[in-house]
Coordinates of C-alpha atoms and ligand atoms in Angstrom, one line a residue:
M299 CA -9.3 12.6 27.5
S300 CA -12.5 13.8 25.8
D301 CA -10.8 15.6 23.0
N302 CA -12.4 13.3 20.4
Q303 CA -16.0 14.1 21.3
H304 CA -16.6 16.0 18.0
L305 CA -14.9 13.4 15.8
M306 CA -16.9 10.7 14.1
T307 CA -16.0 7.4 15.7
T308 CA -14.6 5.8 12.6
Y309 CA -11.4 5.2 14.5
A310 CA -10.6 4.2 18.0
P311 CA -7.2 5.9 18.3
M312 CA -4.7 4.8 21.0
D313 CA -4.0 7.2 23.8
V314 CA -1.0 8.9 22.4
T315 CA -0.5 12.1 20.4
F316 CA 2.7 12.6 18.4
D317 CA 4.3 16.0 18.3
H318 CA 7.2 15.6 16.0
G319 CA 9.4 13.1 14.3
E320 CA 12.8 12.5 12.6
G321 CA 13.5 9.5 10.4
A322 CA 12.1 6.4 12.1
V323 CA 11.7 8.2 15.5
L324 CA 8.6 9.9 16.9
W325 CA 8.2 12.0 20.1
D326 CA 4.8 12.3 21.8
T327 CA 3.5 15.4 23.5
E328 CA 5.0 14.2 26.8
G329 CA 8.4 13.9 25.2
K330 CA 8.5 10.1 25.2
Q331 CA 10.4 8.6 22.2
Y332 CA 9.2 5.9 19.9
L333 CA 10.6 3.8 17.1
D334 CA 8.2 3.8 14.2
A335 CA 8.1 0.4 12.5
L336 CA 4.8 1.3 10.7
A337 CA 5.7 4.6 9.0
G338 CA 2.1 5.9 9.1
I339 CA 1.0 2.7 7.4
A340 CA 3.6 2.5 4.7
V341 CA 3.3 6.2 4.0
C342 CA 6.4 7.8 5.4
G343 CA 8.9 5.8 3.4
L344 CA 11.6 8.4 3.8
G345 CA 10.8 8.7 7.5
H346 CA 9.4 11.7 9.3
A347 CA 10.3 15.2 8.5
H348 CA 12.7 14.3 5.7
P349 CA 14.5 17.6 4.9
A350 CA 14.1 17.1 1.1
V351 CA 10.4 16.8 1.3
T352 CA 10.1 19.6 3.8
A353 CA 12.1 21.9 1.5
A354 CA 10.1 20.9 -1.5
I355 CA 6.7 21.5 0.0
T356 CA 7.8 24.7 1.8
E357 CA 9.2 26.1 -1.4
Q358 CA 6.2 25.2 -3.5
A359 CA 3.8 26.6 -0.8
T360 CA 5.5 30.0 -1.1
K361 CA 4.8 30.0 -4.9
L362 CA 1.5 28.2 -5.5
V363 CA -0.5 25.5 -3.9
H364 CA -3.4 25.0 -6.2
T365 CA -4.8 26.1 -9.6
S366 CA -7.1 23.1 -10.6
N367 CA -6.8 20.9 -13.6
L368 CA -8.3 23.5 -15.9
Y369 CA -4.8 24.7 -16.4
Q370 CA -1.4 23.1 -17.1
I371 CA 0.5 22.0 -14.0
Q372 CA 4.2 21.6 -14.6
N373 CA 4.9 19.6 -11.5
Q374 CA 2.1 17.2 -12.5
Q375 CA 3.6 16.7 -15.9
R376 CA 7.1 16.1 -14.4
L377 CA 5.8 13.7 -11.8
A378 CA 3.9 11.8 -14.5
D379 CA 7.1 11.6 -16.6
E380 CA 8.9 10.1 -13.6
L381 CA 6.2 7.6 -12.8
C382 CA 6.0 6.4 -16.4
R383 CA 9.8 6.1 -16.6
L384 CA 9.9 4.1 -13.4
S385 CA 7.0 1.8 -14.2
G386 CA 7.4 1.4 -18.0
L387 CA 3.8 2.6 -18.5
D388 CA 2.4 5.5 -20.5
R389 CA 0.0 7.9 -18.7
V390 CA -1.0 8.9 -15.2
F391 CA -4.2 10.2 -13.6
F392 CA -3.6 11.9 -10.3
A393 CA -6.0 11.6 -7.3
N394 CA -5.7 12.3 -3.6
S395 CA -5.8 8.8 -2.0
G396 CA -5.4 5.1 -2.7
A397 CA -9.2 4.5 -2.9
E398 CA -9.5 7.3 -5.5
A399 CA -6.6 5.9 -7.5
N400 CA -8.4 2.5 -7.5
E401 CA -11.7 4.2 -8.5
A402 CA -9.9 5.5 -11.5
A403 CA -8.6 2.0 -12.4
I404 CA -12.1 0.5 -11.9
K405 CA -13.7 3.2 -14.1
I406 CA -11.0 2.6 -16.8
A407 CA -11.7 -1.2 -16.7
R408 CA -15.5 -0.6 -17.1
M409 CA -15.0 2.0 -19.9
Y410 CA -12.6 -0.5 -21.6
G411 CA -15.2 -3.2 -21.4
N412 CA -18.1 -1.1 -22.5
N413 CA -16.1 0.1 -25.4
K414 CA -15.5 -3.5 -26.4
G415 CA -19.2 -4.1 -26.3
V416 CA -19.1 -6.4 -23.2
S417 CA -22.4 -6.1 -21.5
S418 CA -22.1 -5.5 -17.8
P419 CA -18.3 -5.7 -17.6
G420 CA -16.9 -7.6 -14.6
I421 CA -13.6 -7.3 -12.7
I422 CA -12.0 -10.2 -10.9
V423 CA -10.9 -9.3 -7.4
M424 CA -9.5 -11.5 -4.6
E425 CA -10.5 -12.9 -1.3
N426 CA -8.9 -11.0 1.6
S427 CA -8.0 -8.1 -0.6
F428 CA -8.1 -4.5 0.4
H429 CA -8.7 -1.7 -2.1
G430 CA -10.2 1.2 -0.1
R431 CA -13.3 2.5 1.6
T432 CA -15.3 4.3 -1.1
M433 CA -18.3 2.4 -2.3
A434 CA -16.7 0.8 -5.4
T435 CA -13.4 0.0 -3.6
L436 CA -15.1 -1.4 -0.5
S437 CA -17.2 -3.6 -2.9
A438 CA -13.9 -4.7 -4.5
T439 CA -12.4 -5.4 -1.1
G440 CA -12.5 -9.0 0.1
N441 CA -13.4 -8.3 3.7
R442 CA -16.9 -8.5 5.1
H443 CA -16.1 -6.1 8.0
V444 CA -15.3 -3.4 5.4
Q445 CA -18.6 -3.9 3.6
A446 CA -21.1 -4.8 6.4
G447 CA -23.9 -2.3 6.7
F448 CA -23.1 -0.5 3.5
E449 CA -25.2 -2.6 1.2
P450 CA -26.2 -2.4 -1.6
L451 CA -22.6 -3.0 -2.8
V452 CA -21.4 -1.9 -6.2
Q453 CA -22.0 -4.7 -8.6
G454 CA -19.5 -6.1 -11.2
F455 CA -16.9 -7.7 -9.0
I456 CA -16.2 -11.4 -9.3
R457 CA -14.4 -12.9 -6.3
A458 CA -11.6 -15.4 -6.5
P459 CA -9.2 -16.9 -3.9
F460 CA -5.8 -15.1 -3.8
N461 CA -2.8 -17.0 -5.2
N462 CA -4.9 -19.5 -7.0
I463 CA -4.4 -19.6 -10.8
D464 CA -6.9 -22.5 -11.3
A465 CA -9.7 -20.3 -9.9
I466 CA -8.9 -17.6 -12.4
E467 CA -8.7 -20.1 -15.3
N468 CA -12.0 -21.5 -14.2
I469 CA -13.6 -18.0 -14.3
A470 CA -12.1 -17.4 -17.7
A471 CA -13.6 -20.6 -19.0
N472 CA -17.1 -19.9 -17.6
S473 CA -17.6 -16.1 -17.8
S474 CA -17.8 -14.0 -20.9
N475 CA -18.1 -10.5 -19.3
V476 CA -14.7 -10.3 -17.4
V477 CA -12.6 -7.4 -18.6
A478 CA -9.9 -7.1 -15.9
V479 CA -8.2 -8.5 -12.8
M480 CA -7.4 -6.3 -9.9
V481 CA -4.9 -7.6 -7.4
E482 CA -2.3 -6.6 -4.8
P483 CA 1.1 -8.1 -5.6
I484 CA 1.4 -8.8 -1.8
Q485 CA -1.8 -8.5 0.3
G486 CA -1.0 -5.9 2.9
E487 CA -4.0 -5.3 5.1
A488 CA -4.8 -9.0 5.1
G489 CA -1.5 -9.7 6.9
I490 CA 1.4 -9.7 4.3
N491 CA 0.2 -12.6 2.1
V492 CA 2.9 -13.3 -0.5
P493 CA 1.8 -15.2 -3.5
A494 CA 3.8 -17.8 -5.5
T495 CA 6.7 -16.2 -7.3
D496 CA 5.2 -16.9 -10.7
Y497 CA 1.7 -15.8 -9.7
L498 CA 1.7 -12.4 -11.4
N499 CA 3.3 -13.8 -14.6
R500 CA 0.6 -16.4 -14.8
L501 CA -2.1 -13.8 -14.3
R502 CA -0.4 -11.7 -17.0
K503 CA -0.7 -14.7 -19.4
I504 CA -4.4 -15.3 -18.6
C505 CA -5.1 -11.6 -19.1
D506 CA -3.3 -11.6 -22.4
D507 CA -5.1 -14.7 -23.6
N508 CA -8.5 -13.2 -22.7
N509 CA -7.8 -9.6 -23.6
W510 CA -8.3 -8.5 -19.9
L511 CA -6.5 -5.7 -18.2
L512 CA -4.1 -6.6 -15.4
M513 CA -4.5 -4.0 -12.7
L514 CA -2.1 -4.0 -9.8
D515 CA -2.9 -2.3 -6.6
E516 CA 0.6 -1.2 -5.5
I517 CA -0.7 1.4 -3.0
Q518 CA 1.1 -0.4 -0.2
T519 CA 3.8 -2.3 -2.1
G520 CA 5.0 0.5 -4.4
M521 CA 7.6 3.2 -4.1
G522 CA 10.5 0.9 -3.2
R523 CA 9.0 -0.8 -0.2
T524 CA 9.6 -4.4 -1.4
G525 CA 13.1 -3.8 -2.8
Q526 CA 11.9 -2.7 -6.3
W527 CA 10.2 0.5 -7.2
F528 CA 7.1 -1.6 -7.9
A529 CA 6.6 -5.1 -6.5
F530 CA 5.7 -6.3 -10.0
Q531 CA 9.3 -5.6 -11.0
H532 CA 10.3 -8.7 -9.1
N533 CA 8.7 -10.5 -12.1
D534 CA 9.3 -10.1 -15.8
L535 CA 6.1 -8.4 -16.8
L536 CA 4.2 -5.2 -17.3
P537 CA 0.7 -4.7 -15.9
D538 CA -1.8 -2.6 -17.8
I539 CA -2.6 -0.4 -14.8
V540 CA -0.8 0.2 -11.5
T541 CA -2.2 2.3 -8.6
L542 CA -0.1 4.1 -6.1
A543 CA -0.7 6.4 -3.2
K544 CA 0.6 5.9 0.4
A545 CA 4.4 6.5 0.1
L546 CA 4.2 8.7 -3.1
G547 CA 3.9 11.9 -1.1
N548 CA 5.6 10.8 2.1
G549 CA 2.4 12.0 4.0
V550 CA 1.2 14.7 1.6
P551 CA -2.0 13.2 0.2
I552 CA -1.6 12.0 -3.4
G553 CA -2.7 9.0 -5.4
A554 CA -1.9 7.9 -8.9
C555 CA -3.4 5.6 -11.5
I556 CA -0.7 4.7 -14.0
A557 CA -1.8 3.0 -17.2
N558 CA -0.4 1.8 -20.5
S559 CA -1.7 3.4 -23.7
K560 CA -4.3 0.7 -24.4
A561 CA -6.0 1.3 -21.0
A562 CA -5.4 5.0 -20.8
E563 CA -6.8 5.9 -24.2
V564 CA -10.4 5.0 -23.1
M565 CA -10.3 8.1 -20.9
K566 CA -11.3 11.3 -22.8
P567 CA -11.7 14.9 -21.6
G568 CA -14.6 14.8 -19.3
S569 CA -14.5 11.1 -18.5
H570 CA -13.1 11.5 -15.1
G571 CA -11.7 14.2 -12.9
S572 CA -10.6 15.6 -9.5
T573 CA -10.5 19.1 -8.2
F574 CA -7.4 18.6 -6.0
G575 CA -5.8 15.7 -7.9
G576 CA -2.2 16.4 -8.9
N577 CA -2.0 19.9 -7.6
P578 CA 1.3 21.7 -7.5
L579 CA 1.9 21.1 -3.8
A580 CA 1.2 17.3 -3.8
C581 CA 3.2 16.8 -7.0
A582 CA 6.2 18.8 -5.5
A583 CA 6.1 16.3 -2.7
G584 CA 6.0 13.3 -5.1
L585 CA 8.9 14.7 -7.1
A586 CA 11.0 15.2 -4.0
V587 CA 10.2 11.6 -2.8
I588 CA 11.2 10.0 -6.1
K589 CA 14.4 12.1 -6.3
T590 CA 15.4 11.3 -2.7
I591 CA 14.6 7.5 -3.1
A592 CA 16.9 7.5 -6.1
Q593 CA 19.7 9.7 -4.5
E594 CA 19.8 7.8 -1.3
K595 CA 19.4 4.4 -3.1
L596 CA 16.5 3.5 -0.9
V597 CA 15.1 0.8 -3.2
E598 CA 18.3 -1.2 -3.0
R599 CA 18.4 -0.3 0.7
A600 CA 14.8 -1.7 1.3
A601 CA 16.0 -5.0 -0.3
T602 CA 19.2 -5.3 1.8
I603 CA 18.0 -4.0 5.1
G604 CA 14.7 -5.8 4.6
T605 CA 16.7 -9.1 4.3
R606 CA 18.7 -8.1 7.3
L607 CA 15.6 -7.4 9.4
S608 CA 14.0 -10.6 8.2
D609 CA 17.2 -12.6 9.1
K610 CA 17.3 -11.1 12.5
L611 CA 13.6 -11.8 13.2
H612 CA 14.1 -15.4 12.0
A613 CA 17.1 -15.8 14.3
A614 CA 15.2 -14.3 17.3
L615 CA 11.8 -16.0 16.8
D616 CA 12.0 -19.1 14.6
N617 CA 12.4 -21.5 17.5
V618 CA 9.8 -19.7 19.7
D619 CA 6.7 -21.9 20.3
G620 CA 3.7 -20.0 18.9
V621 CA 5.5 -18.2 16.0
K622 CA 4.1 -19.8 12.9
E623 CA 5.7 -17.9 10.1
I624 CA 7.8 -14.9 9.2
R625 CA 7.2 -13.7 5.7
G626 CA 7.4 -10.8 3.4
L627 CA 9.5 -9.0 0.9
G628 CA 11.9 -6.1 1.5
L629 CA 10.6 -3.9 4.3
M630 CA 7.1 -5.4 4.2
I631 CA 7.2 -8.1 6.8
G632 CA 4.6 -10.2 8.6
I633 CA 5.0 -12.4 11.7
Q634 CA 2.2 -14.8 12.1
L635 CA 1.5 -16.2 15.6
D636 CA -0.7 -19.2 16.4
K637 CA -3.1 -17.0 18.4
P638 CA -4.8 -13.6 18.1
C639 CA -2.3 -10.9 19.2
K640 CA -4.0 -7.5 19.0
P641 CA -2.9 -6.7 22.6
L642 CA 0.7 -6.6 21.3
V643 CA 0.0 -3.3 19.6
S644 CA -0.6 -1.4 22.9
E645 CA 2.1 -3.3 24.7
A646 CA 4.6 -2.4 22.0
L647 CA 3.4 1.2 22.2
R648 CA 4.1 1.2 26.0
Q649 CA 7.6 0.0 25.1
G650 CA 8.0 2.8 22.6
L651 CA 7.5 0.7 19.4
L652 CA 4.9 1.3 16.7
I653 CA 3.6 -1.8 15.0
S654 CA 0.2 -3.1 13.7
V655 CA -1.6 -6.4 13.9
Q656 CA -3.5 -7.5 10.9
S657 CA -6.1 -10.2 10.6
D658 CA -5.8 -10.8 14.3
Y659 CA -2.8 -13.1 14.0
V660 CA -0.1 -11.2 12.0
I661 CA 2.3 -8.6 13.4
R662 CA 3.0 -6.2 10.5
L663 CA 6.2 -4.2 10.1
L664 CA 6.4 -1.4 7.5
P665 CA 9.3 0.7 8.8
P666 CA 10.7 3.7 6.8
L667 CA 13.1 2.7 4.1
T668 CA 15.7 4.9 5.9
I669 CA 15.6 2.9 9.1
S670 CA 19.2 2.5 10.4
E671 CA 21.1 -0.7 11.3
Q672 CA 20.9 0.3 15.0
Q673 CA 17.2 0.9 14.8
I674 CA 16.8 -2.6 13.1
E675 CA 18.6 -4.0 16.1
T676 CA 16.4 -2.2 18.6
L677 CA 13.3 -3.2 16.7
T678 CA 14.2 -6.9 16.7
G679 CA 15.2 -6.8 20.3
T680 CA 12.1 -5.1 21.6
L681 CA 9.7 -7.0 19.4
S682 CA 11.1 -10.5 20.1
T683 CA 11.0 -9.9 23.8
L684 CA 7.4 -8.7 23.6
V685 CA 6.4 -11.7 21.4
R686 CA 8.1 -14.2 23.7
S687 CA 6.4 -12.8 26.9
F688 CA 3.1 -12.4 25.1
L689 CA 3.1 -16.0 24.0
Q690 CA 4.2 -17.2 27.5
Q691 CA 1.4 -15.2 29.2
E692 CA -1.1 -16.7 26.7
A693 CA 0.2 -20.2 27.3
A694 CA 0.1 -19.8 31.1
Ligands
PLP832 C1 -4.1 1.8 1.9 C2 -4.6 1.0 0.8 C3 -5.6 1.4 0.0 C4 -6.5 2.6 0.3 O1 -5.8 3.8 0.3 P1 -6.5 5.1 0.9 O2 -5.4 6.2 0.7 O3 -6.7 4.8 2.4 O4 -7.7 5.3 0.2 C5 -5.9 0.6 -1.2 N1 -5.2 -0.5 -1.5 C6 -4.2 -0.9 -0.7 C7 -3.4 -2.1 -1.1 C8 -3.8 -0.2 0.5 O5 -2.8 -0.7 1.2

């Protein structure tokens, strides 16, 4: 196939084209069926072609798609109300992607610092983090592959090891220009790295003691994925800023930077903007997603069915030589092997299963929150067979 000859080679897509989907199932253009355990990288939390989202965007498209933020947008105000109610925070800026939501957070942190009179305000970010591909967010990202060749990087990020409170305390003791910490509650792209249960609480305390903003990148963990609306809700705390994108529109591009009053008030008319951000269509999708997650009790479902999936994976793989760890929260699960396992992705595809491999060693599962018991069964069966035979081949 040479259909990609006019596309920039930023991706090397696999040799499959999907035609349509329903829930956790996709069909390719040849009519072959697949079980989607990746959900468009944690985007299609409600599964593919959810009728409530289809209806919402269809209905909105017949009325109005876009007007710009020069005018009031009712859907945007409603969606902001919902996000503030769910998060416990106060104000929302809408963007079109995760990176843009993080850009807004970074700009708020800098404005907050500059307003305080901090010269050259710095933001603590983590090793192995992922925050996006724009210049500021790739500079914040803790992965050299994402940065290489794009130097000079954006300055003002201070790197610390993830899940290491001592390192943050050390920075607090030795730096006077820190104004914020930006962190994923669970590192997704790095391979589902789950920190200690008190990690976020201890970060909150350090931020309070030093008057820093705690900024949580919940772009992958948010919208019910981990068994709470937001992963921080497994802890007893409120961040100053939360960023969302991926699952918020179930595939319609939308990002959100949600902040408490203290952080939000630094933004004035003209401070920041977006032509498309929060347009009536994207916000109609977001509203339908939130309503459906609530109606179908999908947050609770992510917790229970996530536990079931994790139990089944443990039962099938724990005693397999070469399986090092199965970890995660809710429907965000990583299976770490003792050897690089990228080839598993195309082998799984051949077997009709969509997964990803992160950081070479970790199989990542992010199925739709609507995945059925039967599909969980199929997923575990297919995947454990694949993993066993892969490890056997590798050992031979
Ligand atoms: C996907 C992701 C991003 C970037 O989102 P885009 O929509 O691709 O810009 C940022 N942070 C995290 C944690 C992500 O998973």
